[in-house]
Amino acid sequence: MPRGDKSKYSDKQERKADHIAEGYEKRGVSEKEAERRAWATVNKDDAGGKKEGGSGRGKHTGNPAAHKGGRTGGKASGERSAADRSASAKKAAATRKRNDSHAHH
């Protein structure tokens, strides 16, 4: 099987790769690079092609990439004291206020 041959991938894996590639393209990644990243993600999730005969009740792949988002977000701020968070928020508000005058002229 030559490199890049997708015949061993299931229809579901191909749909998944298409969906991932679309997301990358929406964010400005070139079509070729988006395709490359999408298949890399499918391989990471599913450990390669899954096309086999049978009823489609194969071993669950775990989909690690699909479950990654949002898990660690907010951890740093949760460990800081209320006073620290408040000071940071006030500083951010002041920065936004200061920069606002530059942005809308």
N, CA, C and O atoms as CSV, one atom per row, in Angstrom:
chain,resi,resn,atom,element,x,y,z
A,1,MET,N,N,0.855,-1.192,0.000
A,1,MET,CA,C,0.000,0.000,0.000
A,1,MET,C,C,0.896,1.249,0.000
A,1,MET,O,O,1.731,1.411,0.890
A,2,PRO,N,N,0.721,2.141,-1.008
A,2,PRO,CA,C,1.569,3.334,-1.068
A,2,PRO,C,C,1.241,4.324,0.046
A,2,PRO,O,O,0.141,4.328,0.599
A,3,ARG,N,N,2.221,5.156,0.356
A,3,ARG,CA,C,1.999,6.184,1.379
A,3,ARG,C,C,0.852,7.085,0.950
A,3,ARG,O,O,0.738,7.444,-0.222
A,4,GLY,N,N,0.008,7.447,1.899
A,4,GLY,CA,C,-1.107,8.337,1.579
A,4,GLY,C,C,-2.355,7.617,1.121
A,4,GLY,O,O,-3.389,8.254,0.924
A,5,ASP,N,N,-2.291,6.298,0.945
A,5,ASP,CA,C,-3.468,5.536,0.526
A,5,ASP,C,C,-4.457,5.459,1.690
A,5,ASP,O,O,-4.095,5.075,2.803
A,6,LYS,N,N,-5.713,5.830,1.416
A,6,LYS,CA,C,-6.712,5.898,2.485
A,6,LYS,C,C,-7.711,4.734,2.435
A,6,LYS,O,O,-8.757,4.785,3.083
A,7,SER,N,N,-7.387,3.684,1.664
A,7,SER,CA,C,-8.355,2.605,1.476
A,7,SER,C,C,-8.627,1.809,2.762
A,7,SER,O,O,-9.662,1.150,2.860
A,8,LYS,N,N,-7.734,1.857,3.732
A,8,LYS,CA,C,-7.923,1.087,4.965
A,8,LYS,C,C,-8.744,1.832,6.014
A,8,LYS,O,O,-9.021,1.296,7.087
A,9,TYR,N,N,-9.132,3.068,5.704
A,9,TYR,CA,C,-9.891,3.859,6.674
A,9,TYR,C,C,-11.387,3.642,6.474
A,9,TYR,O,O,-11.855,3.478,5.347
A,10,SER,N,N,-12.128,3.643,7.572
A,10,SER,CA,C,-13.577,3.457,7.488
A,10,SER,C,C,-14.234,4.754,7.019
A,10,SER,O,O,-13.611,5.816,7.020
A,11,ASP,N,N,-15.498,4.649,6.621
A,11,ASP,CA,C,-16.251,5.846,6.197
A,11,ASP,C,C,-16.315,6.857,7.329
A,11,ASP,O,O,-16.218,8.064,7.108
A,12,LYS,N,N,-16.481,6.348,8.547
A,12,LYS,CA,C,-16.571,7.226,9.709
A,12,LYS,C,C,-15.258,7.992,9.908
A,12,LYS,O,O,-15.269,9.182,10.221
A,13,GLN,N,N,-14.138,7.303,9.725
A,13,GLN,CA,C,-12.845,7.965,9.866
A,13,GLN,C,C,-12.658,9.041,8.792
A,13,GLN,O,O,-12.099,10.103,9.063
A,14,GLU,N,N,-13.126,8.761,7.582
A,14,GLU,CA,C,-13.022,9.747,6.496
A,14,GLU,C,C,-13.894,10.965,6.786
A,14,GLU,O,O,-13.478,12.099,6.550
A,15,ARG,N,N,-15.107,10.729,7.301
A,15,ARG,CA,C,-15.987,11.860,7.671
A,15,ARG,C,C,-15.332,12.698,8.761
A,15,ARG,O,O,-15.371,13.928,8.732
A,16,LYS,N,N,-14.730,12.004,9.720
A,16,LYS,CA,C,-14.068,12.678,10.837
A,16,LYS,C,C,-12.926,13.561,10.315
A,16,LYS,O,O,-12.791,14.714,10.724
A,17,ALA,N,N,-12.114,13.016,9.418
A,17,ALA,CA,C,-10.993,13.775,8.853
A,17,ALA,C,C,-11.495,14.988,8.075
A,17,ALA,O,O,-10.916,16.071,8.169
A,18,ASP,N,N,-12.567,14.810,7.310
A,18,ASP,CA,C,-13.139,15.934,6.553
A,18,ASP,C,C,-13.600,17.036,7.497
A,18,ASP,O,O,-13.363,18.218,7.246
A,19,HIS,N,N,-14.250,16.651,8.568
A,19,HIS,CA,C,-14.781,17.611,9.532
A,19,HIS,C,C,-13.641,18.383,10.212
A,19,HIS,O,O,-13.725,19.598,10.392
A,20,ILE,N,N,-12.592,17.671,10.582
A,20,ILE,CA,C,-11.445,18.304,11.234
A,20,ILE,C,C,-10.764,19.262,10.259
A,20,ILE,O,O,-10.399,20.377,10.632
A,21,ALA,N,N,-10.595,18.827,9.014
A,21,ALA,CA,C,-9.942,19.661,7.996
A,21,ALA,C,C,-10.742,20.943,7.762
A,21,ALA,O,O,-10.163,22.021,7.629
A,22,GLU,N,N,-12.066,20.827,7.713
A,22,GLU,CA,C,-12.920,22.016,7.543
A,22,GLU,C,C,-12.665,23.034,8.645
A,22,GLU,O,O,-12.576,24.234,8.389
A,23,GLY,N,N,-12.549,22.541,9.870
A,23,GLY,CA,C,-12.302,23.419,11.011
A,23,GLY,C,C,-10.984,24.165,10.868
A,23,GLY,O,O,-10.900,25.356,11.167
A,24,TYR,N,N,-9.951,23.454,10.406
A,24,TYR,CA,C,-8.656,24.104,10.204
A,24,TYR,C,C,-8.743,25.153,9.090
A,24,TYR,O,O,-8.190,26.246,9.214
A,25,GLU,N,N,-9.439,24.813,8.009
A,25,GLU,CA,C,-9.550,25.743,6.879
A,25,GLU,C,C,-10.302,27.007,7.281
A,25,GLU,O,O,-9.963,28.099,6.824
A,26,LYS,N,N,-11.322,26.870,8.132
A,26,LYS,CA,C,-12.048,28.040,8.629
A,26,LYS,C,C,-11.131,28.975,9.395
A,26,LYS,O,O,-11.341,30.188,9.424
A,27,ARG,N,N,-10.098,28.388,10.024
A,27,ARG,CA,C,-9.161,29.192,10.814
A,27,ARG,C,C,-7.968,29.662,9.990
A,27,ARG,O,O,-6.994,30.172,10.544
A,28,GLY,N,N,-8.037,29.495,8.664
A,28,GLY,CA,C,-7.022,30.068,7.790
A,28,GLY,C,C,-5.856,29.165,7.434
A,28,GLY,O,O,-4.875,29.630,6.853
A,29,VAL,N,N,-5.940,27.872,7.773
A,29,VAL,CA,C,-4.872,26.938,7.413
A,29,VAL,C,C,-5.091,26.506,5.962
A,29,VAL,O,O,-6.229,26.308,5.537
A,30,SER,N,N,-4.006,26.361,5.207
A,30,SER,CA,C,-4.141,25.971,3.799
A,30,SER,C,C,-4.807,24.594,3.696
A,30,SER,O,O,-4.774,23.794,4.631
A,31,GLU,N,N,-5.406,24.346,2.541
A,31,GLU,CA,C,-6.160,23.097,2.348
A,31,GLU,C,C,-5.267,21.873,2.525
A,31,GLU,O,O,-5.662,20.890,3.152
A,32,LYS,N,N,-4.056,21.943,1.964
A,32,LYS,CA,C,-3.129,20.812,2.033
A,32,LYS,C,C,-2.691,20.548,3.482
A,32,LYS,O,O,-2.658,19.401,3.930
A,33,GLU,N,N,-2.361,21.611,4.197
A,33,GLU,CA,C,-1.930,21.471,5.598
A,33,GLU,C,C,-3.082,21.009,6.484
A,33,GLU,O,O,-2.887,20.203,7.393
A,34,ALA,N,N,-4.292,21.525,6.214
A,34,ALA,CA,C,-5.471,21.132,6.982
A,34,ALA,C,C,-5.726,19.629,6.823
A,34,ALA,O,O,-6.033,18.933,7.791
A,35,GLU,N,N,-5.594,19.150,5.598
A,35,GLU,CA,C,-5.785,17.729,5.305
A,35,GLU,C,C,-4.746,16.884,6.058
A,35,GLU,O,O,-5.075,15.850,6.638
A,36,ARG,N,N,-3.501,17.338,6.039
A,36,ARG,CA,C,-2.417,16.618,6.713
A,36,ARG,C,C,-2.671,16.532,8.215
A,36,ARG,O,O,-2.521,15.471,8.821
A,37,ARG,N,N,-3.053,17.655,8.801
A,37,ARG,CA,C,-3.326,17.682,10.241
A,37,ARG,C,C,-4.536,16.820,10.595
A,37,ARG,O,O,-4.551,16.137,11.619
A,38,ALA,N,N,-5.545,16.863,9.734
A,38,ALA,CA,C,-6.767,16.088,9.998
A,38,ALA,C,C,-6.465,14.593,10.045
A,38,ALA,O,O,-6.920,13.901,10.956
A,39,TRP,N,N,-5.707,14.088,9.078
A,39,TRP,CA,C,-5.380,12.660,9.066
A,39,TRP,C,C,-4.456,12.298,10.212
A,39,TRP,O,O,-4.536,11.191,10.745
A,40,ALA,N,N,-3.572,13.222,10.603
A,40,ALA,CA,C,-2.704,12.967,11.758
A,40,ALA,C,C,-3.552,12.809,13.019
A,40,ALA,O,O,-3.262,11.971,13.873
A,41,THR,N,N,-4.605,13.627,13.126
A,41,THR,CA,C,-5.493,13.552,14.288
A,41,THR,C,C,-6.276,12.242,14.291
A,41,THR,O,O,-6.428,11.607,15.334
A,42,VAL,N,N,-6.770,11.842,13.127
A,42,VAL,CA,C,-7.500,10.566,13.024
A,42,VAL,C,C,-6.575,9.411,13.413
A,42,VAL,O,O,-6.987,8.498,14.130
A,43,ASN,N,N,-5.329,9.450,12.940
A,43,ASN,CA,C,-4.377,8.391,13.288
A,43,ASN,C,C,-4.085,8.368,14.778
A,43,ASN,O,O,-3.959,7.301,15.380
A,44,LYS,N,N,-3.978,9.562,15.374
A,44,LYS,CA,C,-3.709,9.647,16.805
A,44,LYS,C,C,-4.877,9.060,17.595
A,44,LYS,O,O,-4.680,8.331,18.567
A,45,ASP,N,N,-6.095,9.389,17.162
A,45,ASP,CA,C,-7.291,8.910,17.857
A,45,ASP,C,C,-7.494,7.409,17.696
A,45,ASP,O,O,-7.762,6.699,18.665
A,46,ASP,N,N,-7.363,6.940,16.473
A,46,ASP,CA,C,-7.806,5.593,16.134
A,46,ASP,C,C,-6.671,4.614,15.862
A,46,ASP,O,O,-6.929,3.445,15.576
A,47,ALA,N,N,-5.434,5.057,15.943
A,47,ALA,CA,C,-4.267,4.206,15.673
A,47,ALA,C,C,-4.325,3.607,14.277
A,47,ALA,O,O,-4.092,2.410,14.106
A,48,GLY,N,N,-4.634,4.430,13.273
A,48,GLY,CA,C,-4.615,3.986,11.882
A,48,GLY,C,C,-5.972,3.540,11.372
A,48,GLY,O,O,-7.005,3.781,11.996
A,49,GLY,N,N,-5.943,2.880,10.212
A,49,GLY,CA,C,-7.173,2.476,9.539
A,49,GLY,C,C,-7.931,1.402,10.281
A,49,GLY,O,O,-7.329,0.507,10.875
A,50,LYS,N,N,-9.252,1.483,10.250
A,50,LYS,CA,C,-10.096,0.544,10.986
A,50,LYS,C,C,-11.046,-0.227,10.067
A,50,LYS,O,O,-11.986,-0.865,10.541
A,51,LYS,N,N,-10.806,-0.173,8.772
A,51,LYS,CA,C,-11.772,-0.781,7.863
A,51,LYS,C,C,-11.651,-2.306,7.884
A,51,LYS,O,O,-10.644,-2.873,7.459
A,52,GLU,N,N,-12.674,-2.936,8.376
A,52,GLU,CA,C,-12.708,-4.395,8.415
A,52,GLU,C,C,-14.149,-4.824,8.190
A,52,GLU,O,O,-15.069,-4.010,8.270
A,53,GLY,N,N,-14.338,-6.100,7.909
A,53,GLY,CA,C,-15.697,-6.605,7.753
A,53,GLY,C,C,-16.398,-6.677,9.095
A,53,GLY,O,O,-15.787,-6.426,10.133
A,54,GLY,N,N,-17.658,-7.012,9.077
A,54,GLY,CA,C,-18.367,-7.178,10.342
A,54,GLY,C,C,-19.463,-6.149,10.516
A,54,GLY,O,O,-19.784,-5.389,9.602
A,55,SER,N,N,-20.024,-6.143,11.704
A,55,SER,CA,C,-21.219,-5.343,11.939
A,55,SER,C,C,-20.916,-3.903,12.327
A,55,SER,O,O,-21.833,-3.114,12.553
A,56,GLY,N,N,-19.640,-3.558,12.404
A,56,GLY,CA,C,-19.303,-2.189,12.784
A,56,GLY,C,C,-19.230,-1.995,14.281
A,56,GLY,O,O,-19.103,-0.864,14.752
A,57,ARG,N,N,-19.309,-3.081,15.044
A,57,ARG,CA,C,-19.211,-2.952,16.492
A,57,ARG,C,C,-17.785,-3.272,16.931
A,57,ARG,O,O,-17.547,-4.189,17.717
A,58,GLY,N,N,-16.851,-2.496,16.407
A,58,GLY,CA,C,-15.442,-2.733,16.713
A,58,GLY,C,C,-15.074,-2.201,18.076
A,58,GLY,O,O,-15.919,-1.683,18.805
A,59,LYS,N,N,-13.806,-2.333,18.415
A,59,LYS,CA,C,-13.293,-1.848,19.679
A,59,LYS,C,C,-13.360,-0.328,19.712
A,59,LYS,O,O,-12.965,0.326,18.746
A,60,HIS,N,N,-13.851,0.242,20.798
A,60,HIS,CA,C,-13.931,1.690,20.934
A,60,HIS,C,C,-12.523,2.263,20.930
A,60,HIS,O,O,-11.620,1.696,21.544
A,61,THR,N,N,-12.328,3.393,20.235
A,61,THR,CA,C,-10.979,3.916,20.053
A,61,THR,C,C,-10.567,4.888,21.150
A,61,THR,O,O,-9.382,5.192,21.288
A,62,GLY,N,N,-11.506,5.372,21.916
A,62,GLY,CA,C,-11.154,6.280,23.004
A,62,GLY,C,C,-11.184,7.745,22.598
A,62,GLY,O,O,-11.480,8.607,23.425
A,63,ASN,N,N,-10.882,8.040,21.338
A,63,ASN,CA,C,-10.882,9.410,20.806
A,63,ASN,C,C,-10.213,10.418,21.739
A,63,ASN,O,O,-10.873,11.352,22.194
A,64,PRO,N,N,-8.924,10.256,22.035
A,64,PRO,CA,C,-8.296,11.172,22.991
A,64,PRO,C,C,-8.353,12.635,22.564
A,64,PRO,O,O,-8.540,13.513,23.407
A,65,ALA,N,N,-8.195,12.909,21.285
A,65,ALA,CA,C,-8.176,14.301,20.837
A,65,ALA,C,C,-9.538,14.965,21.025
A,65,ALA,O,O,-9.626,16.170,21.262
A,66,ALA,N,N,-10.598,14.162,20.915
A,66,ALA,CA,C,-11.943,14.708,21.024
A,66,ALA,C,C,-12.292,15.091,22.457
A,66,ALA,O,O,-13.219,15.869,22.681
A,67,HIS,N,N,-11.568,14.559,23.416
A,67,HIS,CA,C,-11.895,14.810,24.817
A,67,HIS,C,C,-10.918,15.754,25.495
A,67,HIS,O,O,-10.978,15.964,26.707
A,68,LYS,N,N,-10.021,16.318,24.707
A,68,LYS,CA,C,-8.922,17.068,25.292
A,68,LYS,C,C,-9.347,18.464,25.746
A,68,LYS,O,O,-8.898,18.940,26.789
A,69,GLY,N,N,-10.194,19.109,24.984
A,69,GLY,CA,C,-10.497,20.514,25.220
A,69,GLY,C,C,-11.209,20.790,26.528
A,69,GLY,O,O,-12.067,20.018,26.956
A,70,GLY,N,N,-10.850,21.890,27.158
A,70,GLY,CA,C,-11.569,22.362,28.331
A,70,GLY,C,C,-11.207,21.707,29.643
A,70,GLY,O,O,-11.687,22.133,30.693
A,71,ARG,N,N,-10.381,20.689,29.613
A,71,ARG,CA,C,-10.122,19.967,30.849
A,71,ARG,C,C,-9.236,20.753,31.814
A,71,ARG,O,O,-9.480,20.775,33.020
A,72,THR,N,N,-8.203,21.400,31.264
A,72,THR,CA,C,-7.261,22.080,32.147
A,72,THR,C,C,-7.513,23.577,32.238
A,72,THR,O,O,-6.839,24.273,32.998
A,73,GLY,N,N,-8.457,24.071,31.487
A,73,GLY,CA,C,-8.717,25.509,31.485
A,73,GLY,C,C,-9.164,26.014,32.839
A,73,GLY,O,O,-9.972,25.373,33.510
A,74,GLY,N,N,-8.642,27.163,33.247
A,74,GLY,CA,C,-9.061,27.788,34.495
A,74,GLY,C,C,-8.361,27.266,35.734
A,74,GLY,O,O,-8.628,27.738,36.838
A,75,LYS,N,N,-7.474,26.306,35.572
A,75,LYS,CA,C,-6.806,25.712,36.729
A,75,LYS,C,C,-5.940,26.742,37.448
A,75,LYS,O,O,-5.933,26.807,38.677
A,76,ALA,N,N,-5.209,27.546,36.675
A,76,ALA,CA,C,-4.290,28.518,37.280
A,76,ALA,C,C,-5.051,29.552,38.098
A,76,ALA,O,O,-4.657,29.873,39.219
A,77,SER,N,N,-6.142,30.077,37.538
A,77,SER,CA,C,-6.874,31.109,38.267
A,77,SER,C,C,-7.575,30.530,39.499
A,77,SER,O,O,-7.784,31.239,40.484
A,78,GLY,N,N,-7.934,29.259,39.447
A,78,GLY,CA,C,-8.585,28.631,40.584
A,78,GLY,C,C,-7.678,28.470,41.784
A,78,GLY,O,O,-8.142,28.382,42.921
A,79,GLU,N,N,-6.384,28.432,41.524
A,79,GLU,CA,C,-5.419,28.261,42.617
A,79,GLU,C,C,-4.995,29.596,43.231
A,79,GLU,O,O,-4.328,29.622,44.265
A,80,ARG,N,N,-5.381,30.699,42.592
A,80,ARG,CA,C,-4.997,32.017,43.108
A,80,ARG,C,C,-6.044,32.540,44.090
A,80,ARG,O,O,-7.210,32.149,44.044
A,81,SER,N,N,-5.607,33.426,44.971
A,81,SER,CA,C,-6.542,33.970,45.961
A,81,SER,C,C,-7.526,34.920,45.289
A,81,SER,O,O,-7.291,35.394,44.177
A,82,ALA,N,N,-8.628,35.190,45.976
A,82,ALA,CA,C,-9.651,36.094,45.441
A,82,ALA,C,C,-9.065,37.482,45.212
A,82,ALA,O,O,-9.383,38.135,44.218
A,83,ALA,N,N,-8.211,37.934,46.126
A,83,ALA,CA,C,-7.596,39.264,45.994
A,83,ALA,C,C,-6.711,39.336,44.747
A,83,ALA,O,O,-6.721,40.337,44.029
A,84,ASP,N,N,-5.956,38.281,44.498
A,84,ASP,CA,C,-5.102,38.242,43.303
A,84,ASP,C,C,-5.935,38.278,42.027
A,84,ASP,O,O,-5.625,39.008,41.086
A,85,ARG,N,N,-7.006,37.472,42.014
A,85,ARG,CA,C,-7.876,37.445,40.827
A,85,ARG,C,C,-8.521,38.803,40.609
A,85,ARG,O,O,-8.609,39.275,39.476
A,86,SER,N,N,-8.970,39.432,41.683
A,86,SER,CA,C,-9.620,40.732,41.593
A,86,SER,C,C,-8.652,41.785,41.062
A,86,SER,O,O,-9.010,42.591,40.203
A,87,ALA,N,N,-7.421,41.772,41.579
A,87,ALA,CA,C,-6.412,42.735,41.126
A,87,ALA,C,C,-6.126,42.540,39.641
A,87,ALA,O,O,-5.976,43.506,38.893
A,88,SER,N,N,-6.054,41.285,39.228
A,88,SER,CA,C,-5.793,40.971,37.826
A,88,SER,C,C,-6.946,41.459,36.939
A,88,SER,O,O,-6.720,41.994,35.854
A,89,ALA,N,N,-8.171,41.268,37.411
A,89,ALA,CA,C,-9.347,41.700,36.651
A,89,ALA,C,C,-9.390,43.224,36.524
A,89,ALA,O,O,-9.724,43.760,35.467
A,90,LYS,N,N,-9.053,43.904,37.602
A,90,LYS,CA,C,-9.036,45.371,37.571
A,90,LYS,C,C,-7.974,45.882,36.606
A,90,LYS,O,O,-8.199,46.842,35.869
A,91,LYS,N,N,-6.818,45.232,36.618
A,91,LYS,CA,C,-5.736,45.623,35.722
A,91,LYS,C,C,-6.159,45.412,34.264
A,91,LYS,O,O,-5.897,46.257,33.407
A,92,ALA,N,N,-6.807,44.288,33.993
A,92,ALA,CA,C,-7.267,43.980,32.638
A,92,ALA,C,C,-8.304,44.997,32.175
A,92,ALA,O,O,-8.276,45.442,31.028
A,93,ALA,N,N,-9.225,45.365,33.079
A,93,ALA,CA,C,-10.259,46.350,32.735
A,93,ALA,C,C,-9.624,47.695,32.414
A,93,ALA,O,O,-10.033,48.374,31.472
A,94,ALA,N,N,-8.620,48.078,33.202
A,94,ALA,CA,C,-7.930,49.347,32.965
A,94,ALA,C,C,-7.215,49.326,31.614
A,94,ALA,O,O,-7.234,50.313,30.877
A,95,THR,N,N,-6.597,48.213,31.302
A,95,THR,CA,C,-5.894,48.066,30.022
A,95,THR,C,C,-6.882,48.171,28.860
A,95,THR,O,O,-6.614,48.848,27.868
A,96,ARG,N,N,-8.036,47.489,28.994
A,96,ARG,CA,C,-9.056,47.554,27.935
A,96,ARG,C,C,-9.551,48.976,27.755
A,96,ARG,O,O,-9.724,49.444,26.630
A,97,LYS,N,N,-9.779,49.663,28.867
A,97,LYS,CA,C,-10.268,51.039,28.818
A,97,LYS,C,C,-9.244,51.938,28.126
A,97,LYS,O,O,-9.598,52.780,27.301
A,98,ARG,N,N,-7.971,51.748,28.472
A,98,ARG,CA,C,-6.899,52.553,27.899
A,98,ARG,C,C,-6.759,52.282,26.395
A,98,ARG,O,O,-6.587,53.208,25.602
A,99,ASN,N,N,-6.834,51.012,26.019
A,99,ASN,CA,C,-6.661,50.641,24.609
A,99,ASN,C,C,-7.885,50.954,23.764
A,99,ASN,O,O,-7.783,51.097,22.545
A,100,ASP,N,N,-9.033,51.059,24.401
A,100,ASP,CA,C,-10.289,51.320,23.685
A,100,ASP,C,C,-10.213,52.635,22.917
A,100,ASP,O,O,-10.724,52.734,21.801
A,101,SER,N,N,-9.579,53.642,23.507
A,101,SER,CA,C,-9.498,54.949,22.856
A,101,SER,C,C,-8.640,54.878,21.587
A,101,SER,O,O,-8.852,55.651,20.653
A,102,HIS,N,N,-7.666,53.949,21.551
A,102,HIS,CA,C,-6.799,53.807,20.378
A,102,HIS,C,C,-7.522,53.074,19.250
A,102,HIS,O,O,-7.325,53.381,18.075
A,103,ALA,N,N,-8.335,52.130,19.606
A,103,ALA,CA,C,-8.939,51.238,18.601
A,103,ALA,C,C,-10.022,51.916,17.772
A,103,ALA,O,O,-10.129,51.657,16.573
A,104,HIS,N,N,-10.818,52.770,18.379
A,104,HIS,CA,C,-11.978,53.353,17.680
A,104,HIS,C,C,-11.739,54.839,17.419
A,104,HIS,O,O,-12.259,55.687,18.144
A,105,HIS,N,N,-10.959,55.154,16.395
A,105,HIS,CA,C,-10.750,56.588,16.109
A,105,HIS,C,C,-11.357,56.991,14.832
A,105,HIS,O,O,-11.271,58.157,14.448
